[in-house]
PDB file of C-alpha atoms and ligand atoms in Angstrom:
ATOM      1  CA  MET V   1      -3.245  19.566  11.410  1.00 51.00           C
ATOM      2  CA  PRO V   2      -1.175  16.393  11.883  1.00 60.00           C
ATOM      3  CA  THR V   3      -0.271  15.313  15.391  1.00 63.00           C
ATOM      4  CA  ASP V   4       3.104  13.940  16.375  1.00 92.00           C
ATOM      5  CA  ARG V   5       1.560  10.658  17.588  1.00 97.00           C
ATOM      6  CA  LEU V   6      -1.094   8.413  16.080  1.00 98.00           C
ATOM      7  CA  TRP V   7      -3.607   6.168  17.836  1.00 98.00           C
ATOM      8  CA  LEU V   8      -3.430   2.452  17.133  1.00 98.00           C
ATOM      9  CA  ASN V   9      -6.616   0.379  17.132  1.00 98.00           C
ATOM     10  CA  ASP V  10      -5.506  -1.489  20.294  1.00 98.00           C
ATOM     11  CA  GLY V  11      -5.417   1.691  22.397  1.00 98.00           C
ATOM     12  CA  HIS V  12      -1.652   2.321  22.190  1.00 98.00           C
ATOM     13  CA  MET V  13       0.022   5.202  20.353  1.00 98.00           C
ATOM     14  CA  ILE V  14       2.888   5.377  17.862  1.00 98.00           C
ATOM     15  CA  PRO V  15       5.061   8.395  17.070  1.00 98.00           C
ATOM     16  CA  ALA V  16       4.193   9.648  13.587  1.00 97.00           C
ATOM     17  CA  LEU V  17       7.863  10.157  12.708  1.00 97.00           C
ATOM     18  CA  GLY V  18      10.648   7.668  13.286  1.00 98.00           C
ATOM     19  CA  LEU V  19      14.018   6.375  12.156  1.00 98.00           C
ATOM     20  CA  GLY V  20      14.350   3.492   9.696  1.00 98.00           C
ATOM     21  CA  ILE V  21      17.513   1.408  10.025  1.00 98.00           C
ATOM     22  CA  TRP V  22      17.434  -0.824   6.938  1.00 98.00           C
ATOM     23  CA  GLN V  23      20.957  -0.951   5.423  1.00 98.00           C
ATOM     24  CA  VAL V  24      22.509   0.756   8.432  1.00 98.00           C
ATOM     25  CA  PRO V  25      25.640  -1.372   8.945  1.00 98.00           C
ATOM     26  CA  ALA V  26      25.517  -3.424  12.155  1.00 98.00           C
ATOM     27  CA  ALA V  27      28.712  -1.786  13.383  1.00 97.00           C
ATOM     28  CA  ASP V  28      27.214   1.721  13.018  1.00 98.00           C
ATOM     29  CA  THR V  29      23.711   1.032  14.278  1.00 98.00           C
ATOM     30  CA  ALA V  30      24.234   1.688  17.994  1.00 98.00           C
ATOM     31  CA  THR V  31      25.863   5.060  17.227  1.00 98.00           C
ATOM     32  CA  THR V  32      23.127   6.039  14.771  1.00 98.00           C
ATOM     33  CA  VAL V  33      20.275   5.020  17.088  1.00 98.00           C
ATOM     34  CA  ALA V  34      21.817   6.738  20.120  1.00 98.00           C
ATOM     35  CA  LEU V  35      22.370   9.920  18.093  1.00 98.00           C
ATOM     36  CA  ALA V  36      18.821   9.853  16.753  1.00 97.00           C
ATOM     37  CA  LEU V  37      17.319   9.375  20.211  1.00 97.00           C
ATOM     38  CA  ARG V  38      19.424  12.227  21.624  1.00 97.00           C
ATOM     39  CA  LEU V  39      18.143  14.442  18.794  1.00 96.00           C
ATOM     40  CA  GLY V  40      14.560  13.584  19.754  1.00 96.00           C
ATOM     41  CA  TYR V  41      13.495  10.543  17.694  1.00 97.00           C
ATOM     42  CA  ARG V  42      11.189   8.238  19.672  1.00 97.00           C
ATOM     43  CA  LEU V  43      10.489   5.484  17.113  1.00 98.00           C
ATOM     44  CA  VAL V  44      13.042   3.089  15.614  1.00 98.00           C
ATOM     45  CA  ASP V  45      11.981   0.754  12.812  1.00 98.00           C
ATOM     46  CA  GLY V  46      14.076  -2.417  12.825  1.00 98.00           C
ATOM     47  CA  ALA V  47      13.709  -5.948  11.496  1.00 98.00           C
ATOM     48  CA  ALA V  48      15.395  -9.287  12.025  1.00 98.00           C
ATOM     49  CA  ILE V  49      16.576  -9.351   8.393  1.00 98.00           C
ATOM     50  CA  TYR V  50      18.366  -5.987   8.752  1.00 98.00           C
ATOM     51  CA  GLY V  51      20.978  -7.771  10.880  1.00 98.00           C
ATOM     52  CA  ASN V  52      21.311  -4.871  13.307  1.00 98.00           C
ATOM     53  CA  GLU V  53      18.886  -5.563  16.172  1.00 98.00           C
ATOM     54  CA  ALA V  54      21.768  -5.830  18.667  1.00 98.00           C
ATOM     55  CA  GLY V  55      22.892  -2.336  17.669  1.00 98.00           C
ATOM     56  CA  LEU V  56      19.341  -1.032  18.003  1.00 98.00           C
ATOM     57  CA  GLY V  57      19.136  -2.273  21.592  1.00 98.00           C
ATOM     58  CA  ASP V  58      22.647  -1.070  22.448  1.00 98.00           C
ATOM     59  CA  GLY V  59      21.967   2.365  20.940  1.00 98.00           C
ATOM     60  CA  LEU V  60      18.801   2.753  22.973  1.00 98.00           C
ATOM     61  CA  ARG V  61      20.625   1.902  26.191  1.00 98.00           C
ATOM     62  CA  ASP V  62      23.671   4.055  25.268  1.00 98.00           C
ATOM     63  CA  SER V  63      21.423   7.065  24.637  1.00 98.00           C
ATOM     64  CA  GLY V  64      20.199   7.035  28.229  1.00 97.00           C
ATOM     65  CA  THR V  65      16.620   7.382  27.000  1.00 97.00           C
ATOM     66  CA  PRO V  66      14.190   5.453  29.211  1.00 97.00           C
ATOM     67  CA  ARG V  67      13.030   2.288  27.426  1.00 98.00           C
ATOM     68  CA  ASP V  68       9.378   3.253  27.911  1.00 97.00           C
ATOM     69  CA  GLU V  69       9.858   6.478  25.939  1.00 97.00           C
ATOM     70  CA  VAL V  70      11.015   4.703  22.779  1.00 98.00           C
ATOM     71  CA  PHE V  71       8.780   2.800  20.372  1.00 98.00           C
ATOM     72  CA  VAL V  72      10.718  -0.184  18.998  1.00 98.00           C
ATOM     73  CA  THR V  73       9.512  -2.122  15.957  1.00 99.00           C
ATOM     74  CA  THR V  74      10.841  -5.407  14.627  1.00 99.00           C
ATOM     75  CA  LYS V  75       9.621  -7.783  11.921  1.00 99.00           C
ATOM     76  CA  VAL V  76       9.367 -11.521  11.293  1.00 98.00           C
ATOM     77  CA  TRP V  77      11.326 -12.495   8.177  1.00 98.00           C
ATOM     78  CA  ASN V  78       9.826 -14.617   5.406  1.00 98.00           C
ATOM     79  CA  SER V  79      11.853 -17.744   6.185  1.00 98.00           C
ATOM     80  CA  ASP V  80      10.490 -17.679   9.750  1.00 98.00           C
ATOM     81  CA  GLN V  81       6.827 -17.640   8.719  1.00 98.00           C
ATOM     82  CA  GLY V  82       4.659 -20.316  10.333  1.00 98.00           C
ATOM     83  CA  HIS V  83       3.395 -20.625  13.909  1.00 98.00           C
ATOM     84  CA  ASP V  84       6.213 -22.189  15.901  1.00 98.00           C
ATOM     85  CA  SER V  85       8.991 -20.697  13.780  1.00 98.00           C
ATOM     86  CA  THR V  86       7.532 -17.231  14.428  1.00 98.00           C
ATOM     87  CA  LEU V  87       7.496 -17.870  18.181  1.00 98.00           C
ATOM     88  CA  ARG V  88      11.178 -18.823  17.965  1.00 98.00           C
ATOM     89  CA  ALA V  89      12.051 -15.901  15.659  1.00 98.00           C
ATOM     90  CA  VAL V  90      10.533 -13.265  17.940  1.00 98.00           C
ATOM     91  CA  GLU V  91      12.262 -14.810  20.958  1.00 98.00           C
ATOM     92  CA  ALA V  92      15.569 -14.573  19.049  1.00 98.00           C
ATOM     93  CA  SER V  93      14.860 -10.923  18.154  1.00 99.00           C
ATOM     94  CA  LEU V  94      14.193 -10.098  21.812  1.00 98.00           C
ATOM     95  CA  GLN V  95      17.481 -11.751  22.770  1.00 98.00           C
ATOM     96  CA  ARG V  96      19.423  -9.780  20.155  1.00 98.00           C
ATOM     97  CA  LEU V  97      17.713  -6.547  21.214  1.00 98.00           C
ATOM     98  CA  ARG V  98      18.228  -7.507  24.880  1.00 98.00           C
ATOM     99  CA  MET V  99      14.668  -6.424  25.610  1.00 98.00           C
ATOM    100  CA  ASP V 100      11.780  -8.250  27.267  1.00 98.00           C
ATOM    101  CA  ARG V 101       9.253  -6.899  24.753  1.00 98.00           C
ATOM    102  CA  VAL V 102       8.985  -4.884  21.554  1.00 98.00           C
ATOM    103  CA  ASP V 103       6.318  -2.257  20.999  1.00 98.00           C
ATOM    104  CA  LEU V 104       5.370  -3.526  17.561  1.00 99.00           C
ATOM    105  CA  CYS V 105       6.089  -6.678  15.599  1.00 99.00           C
ATOM    106  CA  LEU V 106       5.162  -6.932  11.925  1.00 99.00           C
ATOM    107  CA  ILE V 107       4.940  -9.776   9.433  1.00 98.00           C
ATOM    108  CA  HIS V 108       7.578  -8.410   7.029  1.00 98.00           C
ATOM    109  CA  TRP V 109       5.961  -9.613   3.762  1.00 98.00           C
ATOM    110  CA  PRO V 110       2.780 -11.613   3.123  1.00 98.00           C
ATOM    111  CA  ALA V 111       4.773 -14.079   0.954  1.00 98.00           C
ATOM    112  CA  PRO V 112       1.491 -15.419  -0.467  1.00 97.00           C
ATOM    113  CA  ALA V 113       3.209 -18.297  -2.278  1.00 96.00           C
ATOM    114  CA  GLN V 114       4.166 -19.764   1.125  1.00 97.00           C
ATOM    115  CA  GLY V 115       0.566 -19.581   2.347  1.00 97.00           C
ATOM    116  CA  ARG V 116       1.681 -19.261   5.986  1.00 98.00           C
ATOM    117  CA  TYR V 117       0.775 -15.714   6.989  1.00 98.00           C
ATOM    118  CA  ILE V 118      -2.365 -16.796   8.875  1.00 98.00           C
ATOM    119  CA  ASP V 119      -0.290 -19.177  11.043  1.00 98.00           C
ATOM    120  CA  THR V 120       2.321 -16.450  11.486  1.00 98.00           C
ATOM    121  CA  TRP V 121      -0.405 -14.030  12.558  1.00 98.00           C
ATOM    122  CA  ARG V 122      -1.808 -16.512  15.113  1.00 98.00           C
ATOM    123  CA  ALA V 123       1.684 -16.729  16.633  1.00 98.00           C
ATOM    124  CA  LEU V 124       1.888 -12.937  16.870  1.00 98.00           C
ATOM    125  CA  ILE V 125      -1.541 -12.863  18.567  1.00 98.00           C
ATOM    126  CA  ARG V 126      -0.204 -15.338  21.141  1.00 98.00           C
ATOM    127  CA  LEU V 127       2.984 -13.295  21.671  1.00 98.00           C
ATOM    128  CA  ARG V 128       0.875 -10.191  22.170  1.00 98.00           C
ATOM    129  CA  ASP V 129      -1.290 -12.001  24.717  1.00 98.00           C
ATOM    130  CA  GLU V 130       1.882 -13.148  26.520  1.00 98.00           C
ATOM    131  CA  GLY V 131       3.168  -9.545  26.660  1.00 98.00           C
ATOM    132  CA  LYS V 132       6.275 -10.112  24.537  1.00 98.00           C
ATOM    133  CA  VAL V 133       4.941  -7.859  21.793  1.00 98.00           C
ATOM    134  CA  ARG V 134       2.724  -4.911  22.728  1.00 98.00           C
ATOM    135  CA  SER V 135       1.104  -4.340  19.331  1.00 99.00           C
ATOM    136  CA  ILE V 136       0.995  -6.482  16.203  1.00 99.00           C
ATOM    137  CA  GLY V 137       0.819  -5.487  12.569  1.00 99.00           C
ATOM    138  CA  VAL V 138       1.881  -6.303   9.042  1.00 99.00           C
ATOM    139  CA  SER V 139       4.005  -4.952   6.238  1.00 98.00           C
ATOM    140  CA  ASN V 140       3.586  -5.055   2.480  1.00 98.00           C
ATOM    141  CA  PHE V 141       0.096  -6.564   2.794  1.00 98.00           C
ATOM    142  CA  MET V 142      -2.321  -5.883  -0.042  1.00 98.00           C
ATOM    143  CA  GLY V 143      -6.066  -5.531   0.407  1.00 98.00           C
ATOM    144  CA  ALA V 144      -6.854  -9.214  -0.171  1.00 98.00           C
ATOM    145  CA  HIS V 145      -4.245 -10.298   2.410  1.00 98.00           C
ATOM    146  CA  LEU V 146      -5.660  -7.918   5.011  1.00 98.00           C
ATOM    147  CA  GLU V 147      -9.217  -9.059   4.414  1.00 98.00           C
ATOM    148  CA  ARG V 148      -8.269 -12.722   4.679  1.00 98.00           C
ATOM    149  CA  LEU V 149      -6.237 -12.139   7.855  1.00 98.00           C
ATOM    150  CA  VAL V 150      -9.118 -10.393   9.588  1.00 98.00           C
ATOM    151  CA  GLY V 151     -11.731 -12.785   8.170  1.00 98.00           C
ATOM    152  CA  GLU V 152      -9.919 -15.840   9.517  1.00 98.00           C
ATOM    153  CA  THR V 153      -8.679 -14.534  12.870  1.00 98.00           C
ATOM    154  CA  GLY V 154     -10.883 -11.553  13.762  1.00 98.00           C
ATOM    155  CA  VAL V 155      -7.778  -9.590  14.775  1.00 98.00           C
ATOM    156  CA  VAL V 156      -7.138  -6.391  12.817  1.00 98.00           C
ATOM    157  CA  PRO V 157      -3.462  -5.372  12.433  1.00 99.00           C
ATOM    158  CA  VAL V 158      -2.718  -2.027  14.097  1.00 99.00           C
ATOM    159  CA  LEU V 159      -0.582  -0.931  11.154  1.00 98.00           C
ATOM    160  CA  ASN V 160       0.484  -1.855   7.624  1.00 99.00           C
ATOM    161  CA  GLN V 161       3.952  -0.618   6.647  1.00 98.00           C
ATOM    162  CA  ILE V 162       4.012  -0.185   2.865  1.00 98.00           C
ATOM    163  CA  GLU V 163       6.095   1.461   0.197  1.00 98.00           C
ATOM    164  CA  LEU V 164       4.658   4.955  -0.145  1.00 98.00           C
ATOM    165  CA  ASN V 165       6.123   8.129  -1.598  1.00 98.00           C
ATOM    166  CA  PRO V 166       5.002  10.869  -3.998  1.00 98.00           C
ATOM    167  CA  ARG V 167       5.362   8.559  -7.025  1.00 97.00           C
ATOM    168  CA  LEU V 168       3.508   5.689  -5.306  1.00 98.00           C
ATOM    169  CA  GLN V 169       0.733   7.253  -3.234  1.00 98.00           C
ATOM    170  CA  GLN V 170      -1.295   4.073  -2.581  1.00 98.00           C
ATOM    171  CA  ALA V 171      -4.658   5.874  -2.334  1.00 98.00           C
ATOM    172  CA  PRO V 172      -6.875   2.736  -2.584  1.00 98.00           C
ATOM    173  CA  LEU V 173      -4.902   0.866   0.096  1.00 98.00           C
ATOM    174  CA  ARG V 174      -4.884   3.948   2.355  1.00 98.00           C
ATOM    175  CA  ALA V 175      -8.655   4.175   2.004  1.00 98.00           C
ATOM    176  CA  LEU V 176      -9.006   0.483   2.952  1.00 98.00           C
ATOM    177  CA  HIS V 177      -6.753   1.033   5.972  1.00 98.00           C
ATOM    178  CA  ASP V 178      -8.961   3.936   7.049  1.00 98.00           C
ATOM    179  CA  ARG V 179     -12.082   1.788   6.771  1.00 98.00           C
ATOM    180  CA  MET V 180     -10.438  -1.041   8.756  1.00 98.00           C
ATOM    181  CA  GLY V 181      -8.826   1.185  11.415  1.00 98.00           C
ATOM    182  CA  ILE V 182      -5.255   0.413  10.342  1.00 98.00           C
ATOM    183  CA  VAL V 183      -2.465   3.028  10.497  1.00 98.00           C
ATOM    184  CA  THR V 184      -0.523   3.419   7.259  1.00 98.00           C
ATOM    185  CA  GLN V 185       3.258   3.668   7.703  1.00 98.00           C
ATOM    186  CA  SER V 186       5.396   4.698   4.726  1.00 98.00           C
ATOM    187  CA  TRP V 187       8.625   2.943   3.819  1.00 98.00           C
ATOM    188  CA  THR V 188      11.095   4.448   1.340  1.00 97.00           C
ATOM    189  CA  PRO V 189       9.183   7.664   2.073  1.00 98.00           C
ATOM    190  CA  LEU V 190      11.673   9.800   0.131  1.00 98.00           C
ATOM    191  CA  GLY V 191      11.279   7.614  -2.960  1.00 96.00           C
ATOM    192  CA  GLN V 192      15.045   7.543  -3.630  1.00 94.00           C
ATOM    193  CA  GLY V 193      14.954  11.306  -4.188  1.00 96.00           C
ATOM    194  CA  ARG V 194      13.138  10.945  -7.507  1.00 95.00           C
ATOM    195  CA  SER V 195      10.587  13.664  -6.661  1.00 97.00           C
ATOM    196  CA  PHE V 196      13.010  16.158  -5.112  1.00 98.00           C
ATOM    197  CA  ASP V 197      13.078  18.237  -8.324  1.00 98.00           C
ATOM    198  CA  ALA V 198       9.336  17.987  -9.040  1.00 98.00           C
ATOM    199  CA  ALA V 199       7.646  21.374  -9.381  1.00 98.00           C
ATOM    200  CA  PRO V 200       5.115  20.928  -6.510  1.00 98.00           C
ATOM    201  CA  VAL V 201       7.906  19.909  -4.119  1.00 98.00           C
ATOM    202  CA  GLN V 202      10.156  22.775  -5.219  1.00 98.00           C
ATOM    203  CA  ALA V 203       7.293  25.280  -4.866  1.00 98.00           C
ATOM    204  CA  VAL V 204       6.689  24.340  -1.210  1.00 98.00           C
ATOM    205  CA  ALA V 205      10.438  24.319  -0.574  1.00 98.00           C
ATOM    206  CA  ARG V 206      10.734  27.872  -1.930  1.00 98.00           C
ATOM    207  CA  ARG V 207       7.727  29.130   0.038  1.00 98.00           C
ATOM    208  CA  THR V 208       8.769  27.595   3.364  1.00 98.00           C
ATOM    209  CA  GLY V 209      12.570  27.562   3.149  1.00 98.00           C
ATOM    210  CA  LYS V 210      12.481  23.793   3.798  1.00 98.00           C
ATOM    211  CA  SER V 211      14.413  21.155   1.840  1.00 98.00           C
ATOM    212  CA  PRO V 212      12.694  18.850  -0.679  1.00 98.00           C
ATOM    213  CA  ALA V 213      13.121  15.938   1.749  1.00 98.00           C
ATOM    214  CA  GLN V 214      11.443  17.920   4.523  1.00 98.00           C
ATOM    215  CA  VAL V 215       8.570  18.881   2.212  1.00 98.00           C
ATOM    216  CA  ILE V 216       7.980  15.240   1.274  1.00 98.00           C
ATOM    217  CA  LEU V 217       8.184  14.006   4.874  1.00 98.00           C
ATOM    218  CA  ARG V 218       5.729  16.718   5.927  1.00 98.00           C
ATOM    219  CA  TRP V 219       3.418  15.630   3.093  1.00 98.00           C
ATOM    220  CA  HIS V 220       3.294  12.138   4.664  1.00 98.00           C
ATOM    221  CA  LEU V 221       2.294  13.651   8.009  1.00 97.00           C
ATOM    222  CA  GLU V 222      -0.361  15.837   6.342  1.00 97.00           C
ATOM    223  CA  LEU V 223      -1.869  12.628   4.922  1.00 98.00           C
ATOM    224  CA  GLY V 224      -2.101  11.250   8.471  1.00 97.00           C
ATOM    225  CA  LEU V 225       0.624   8.655   7.905  1.00 98.00           C
ATOM    226  CA  SER V 226       3.505   7.453  10.042  1.00 98.00           C
ATOM    227  CA  VAL V 227       6.853   7.846   8.298  1.00 98.00           C
ATOM    228  CA  ILE V 228      10.281   6.312   8.967  1.00 98.00           C
ATOM    229  CA  PRO V 229      13.054   7.977   6.918  1.00 98.00           C
ATOM    230  CA  ARG V 230      16.603   6.666   7.209  1.00 98.00           C
ATOM    231  CA  SER V 231      19.703   8.752   7.663  1.00 97.00           C
ATOM    232  CA  THR V 232      22.973   8.053   9.439  1.00 96.00           C
ATOM    233  CA  ARG V 233      24.370  11.594   9.334  1.00 96.00           C
ATOM    234  CA  ALA V 234      23.672  13.951  12.257  1.00 97.00           C
ATOM    235  CA  ALA V 235      22.646  16.723   9.853  1.00 98.00           C
ATOM    236  CA  GLY V 236      20.302  14.419   7.927  1.00 98.00           C
ATOM    237  CA  LEU V 237      18.753  13.027  11.104  1.00 98.00           C
ATOM    238  CA  ALA V 238      18.143  16.553  12.417  1.00 97.00           C
ATOM    239  CA  GLU V 239      16.793  17.757   9.074  1.00 98.00           C
ATOM    240  CA  ASN V 240      14.274  14.906   8.855  1.00 98.00           C
ATOM    241  CA  LEU V 241      13.074  15.621  12.391  1.00 96.00           C
ATOM    242  CA  ASP V 242      12.571  19.325  11.763  1.00 96.00           C
ATOM    243  CA  ILE V 243       9.227  19.103   9.979  1.00 96.00           C
ATOM    244  CA  LEU V 244       6.734  19.992  12.678  1.00 91.00           C
ATOM    245  CA  ASP V 245       6.782  23.782  12.240  1.00 94.00           C
ATOM    246  CA  PHE V 246       5.248  24.164   8.773  1.00 96.00           C
ATOM    247  CA  ALA V 247       2.351  22.809   6.746  1.00 97.00           C
ATOM    248  CA  LEU V 248       1.400  22.228   3.127  1.00 98.00           C
ATOM    249  CA  LEU V 249      -1.548  24.308   1.935  1.00 98.00           C
ATOM    250  CA  PRO V 250      -4.591  22.585   0.373  1.00 98.00           C
ATOM    251  CA  ASP V 251      -3.597  23.580  -3.169  1.00 98.00           C
ATOM    252  CA  GLU V 252      -0.075  22.313  -2.501  1.00 98.00           C
ATOM    253  CA  MET V 253      -1.473  18.956  -1.322  1.00 98.00           C
ATOM    254  CA  ALA V 254      -3.542  18.803  -4.522  1.00 98.00           C
ATOM    255  CA  ALA V 255      -0.450  19.483  -6.625  1.00 98.00           C
ATOM    256  CA  MET V 256       1.458  16.746  -4.754  1.00 98.00           C
ATOM    257  CA  ALA V 257      -1.360  14.293  -5.527  1.00 98.00           C
ATOM    258  CA  GLY V 258      -0.612  14.861  -9.197  1.00 98.00           C
ATOM    259  CA  LEU V 259       2.862  13.313  -8.802  1.00 98.00           C
ATOM    260  CA  ASP V 260       1.432   9.810  -8.346  1.00 98.00           C
ATOM    261  CA  GLU V 261       2.587   7.441 -11.094  1.00 97.00           C
ATOM    262  CA  GLY V 262       1.922   4.145  -9.314  1.00 96.00           C
ATOM    263  CA  VAL V 263       5.609   3.272  -9.732  1.00 93.00           C
ATOM    264  CA  ARG V 264       7.375   1.127  -7.120  1.00 96.00           C
ATOM    265  CA  CYS V 265      11.024   1.475  -6.069  1.00 94.00           C
ATOM    266  CA  GLY V 266      10.883  -1.899  -4.319  1.00 96.00           C
ATOM    267  CA  PRO V 267       9.512  -5.340  -5.142  1.00 96.00           C
ATOM    268  CA  ASP V 268       5.910  -6.366  -5.775  1.00 96.00           C
ATOM    269  CA  PRO V 269       4.459  -7.861  -2.557  1.00 97.00           C
ATOM    270  CA  MET V 270       2.698 -10.550  -4.581  1.00 95.00           C
ATOM    271  CA  THR V 271       5.979 -12.053  -5.753  1.00 95.00           C
ATOM    272  CA  VAL V 272       8.290 -11.740  -2.736  1.00 95.00           C
ATOM    273  CA  ALA V 273       8.659 -15.224  -1.324  1.00 91.00           C
TER     274      ALA V 273
HETATM  275  P1  NAD W   1      14.324   6.551   2.668  1.00 50.60           P
HETATM  276  O1  NAD W   1      13.207   7.011   1.810  1.00 50.60           O
HETATM  277  O2  NAD W   1      14.287   6.857   4.102  1.00 50.60           O
HETATM  278  O3  NAD W   1      15.637   7.093   2.011  1.00 50.60           O
HETATM  279  C1  NAD W   1      16.910   6.808   2.508  1.00 50.60           C
HETATM  280  C2  NAD W   1      17.916   7.459   1.568  1.00 50.60           C
HETATM  281  O4  NAD W   1      17.636   8.867   1.487  1.00 50.60           O
HETATM  282  C3  NAD W   1      19.317   7.327   2.071  1.00 50.60           C
HETATM  283  O5  NAD W   1      20.169   7.201   0.952  1.00 50.60           O
HETATM  284  C4  NAD W   1      19.562   8.642   2.799  1.00 50.60           C
HETATM  285  O6  NAD W   1      20.918   8.994   2.809  1.00 50.60           O
HETATM  286  C5  NAD W   1      18.740   9.597   1.957  1.00 50.60           C
HETATM  287  N1  NAD W   1      18.248  10.716   2.789  1.00 50.60           N
HETATM  288  C6  NAD W   1      17.748  10.644   4.025  1.00 50.60           C
HETATM  289  N2  NAD W   1      17.383  11.860   4.460  1.00 50.60           N
HETATM  290  C7  NAD W   1      17.670  12.720   3.461  1.00 50.60           C
HETATM  291  C8  NAD W   1      17.531  14.119   3.311  1.00 50.60           C
HETATM  292  N3  NAD W   1      17.037  14.870   4.307  1.00 50.60           N
HETATM  293  N4  NAD W   1      17.919  14.683   2.141  1.00 50.60           N
HETATM  294  C9  NAD W   1      18.422  13.946   1.139  1.00 50.60           C
HETATM  295  N5  NAD W   1      18.593  12.603   1.215  1.00 50.60           N
HETATM  296  C10 NAD W   1      18.216  11.999   2.379  1.00 50.60           C
HETATM  297  O7  NAD W   1      14.460   4.984   2.346  1.00 50.60           O
HETATM  298  P2  NAD W   1      14.552   3.595   3.045  1.00 50.60           P
HETATM  299  O8  NAD W   1      15.672   3.435   3.995  1.00 50.60           O
HETATM  300  O9  NAD W   1      14.429   2.672   1.909  1.00 50.60           O
HETATM  301  O10 NAD W   1      13.172   3.475   3.862  1.00 50.60           O
HETATM  302  C11 NAD W   1      13.071   3.955   5.181  1.00 50.60           C
HETATM  303  C12 NAD W   1      12.890   2.810   6.160  1.00 50.60           C
HETATM  304  O11 NAD W   1      11.728   2.061   5.807  1.00 50.60           O
HETATM  305  C13 NAD W   1      13.997   1.760   6.135  1.00 50.60           C
HETATM  306  O12 NAD W   1      15.171   2.202   6.764  1.00 50.60           O
HETATM  307  C14 NAD W   1      13.307   0.622   6.822  1.00 50.60           C
HETATM  308  O13 NAD W   1      13.288   0.816   8.228  1.00 50.60           O
HETATM  309  C15 NAD W   1      11.914   0.718   6.245  1.00 50.60           C
HETATM  310  N6  NAD W   1      11.715  -0.179   5.075  1.00 50.60           N
HETATM  311  C16 NAD W   1      10.840  -1.204   5.202  1.00 50.60           C
HETATM  312  C17 NAD W   1      10.618  -2.061   4.156  1.00 50.60           C
HETATM  313  C18 NAD W   1       9.633  -3.168   4.316  1.00 50.60           C
HETATM  314  O14 NAD W   1       9.584  -4.062   3.460  1.00 50.60           O
HETATM  315  N7  NAD W   1       8.824  -3.171   5.355  1.00 50.60           N
HETATM  316  C19 NAD W   1      11.304  -1.907   2.943  1.00 50.60           C
HETATM  317  C20 NAD W   1      12.205  -0.858   2.823  1.00 50.60           C
HETATM  318  C21 NAD W   1      12.387   0.018   3.896  1.00 50.60           C
END
């Protein structure tokens, strides 16, 4: 049975379910974040490149939710990779958020052609040691990047945020994460709605009275993943939160596994520069 929070390998915890704010317009972000927190969300997934960190911070304060109750993630963008540039980039994120620390900071993409993710990681280790970032992790890393990172620095990321949805189930990378003690967090978890009509999703929806989106989000939790769907509508935010009162049966999980096609919605992490 999935829990609503997951342990990280540094002793902290992360809510399993959160709000993603990619493509939420800067002007709407404070309203969306405040609404989500009032509905019960306790994790907000931001990034410098989303251009809405100020709104994230404002929304948290507007909601009246104590800062300590909310898990805030940001990410270092590709053009800021490198040791000193990462130190400066995280400082700038904290200023935009108007916070003295974030709960999690990720390297947004490995950008292997730049060859700077080890230096970037060393900067995040320093920021963690200074208390500006509580936990440190990565995003879009493939197995070879993870192994090199840990081989060269000895510090295992707490989490790898990767594209994961019913059409791209990432079983080998999930297995590596499990062996290394890394939480898997799913981005584009709804897969642009391309599996909403699939028979296994529809069958669970009929049995439980839940929507296809709810079935897919629950599937992520059943796999032991953290998941960060995005919605800006009150009804959508509430719908995506209302997934803790049902479960997928073992044969339903097996049928969902059959939807994997290894097809990405987003870019290939090897080529993003
Ligand atoms: P998502 O899978 O959350 O889907 C968002 C889309 O689905 C929106 O169009 C929304 O209106 C719609 N939707 C949301 N709830 C719905 C529901 N209940 N029923 C029907 N439609 C619904 O996709 P996403 O925003 O691409 O990914 C989620 C988050 O992941 C992002 O906001 C961001 O925080 C993160 N992300 C990270 C990376 C990365 O490189 N690390 C890349 C992409 C996204």
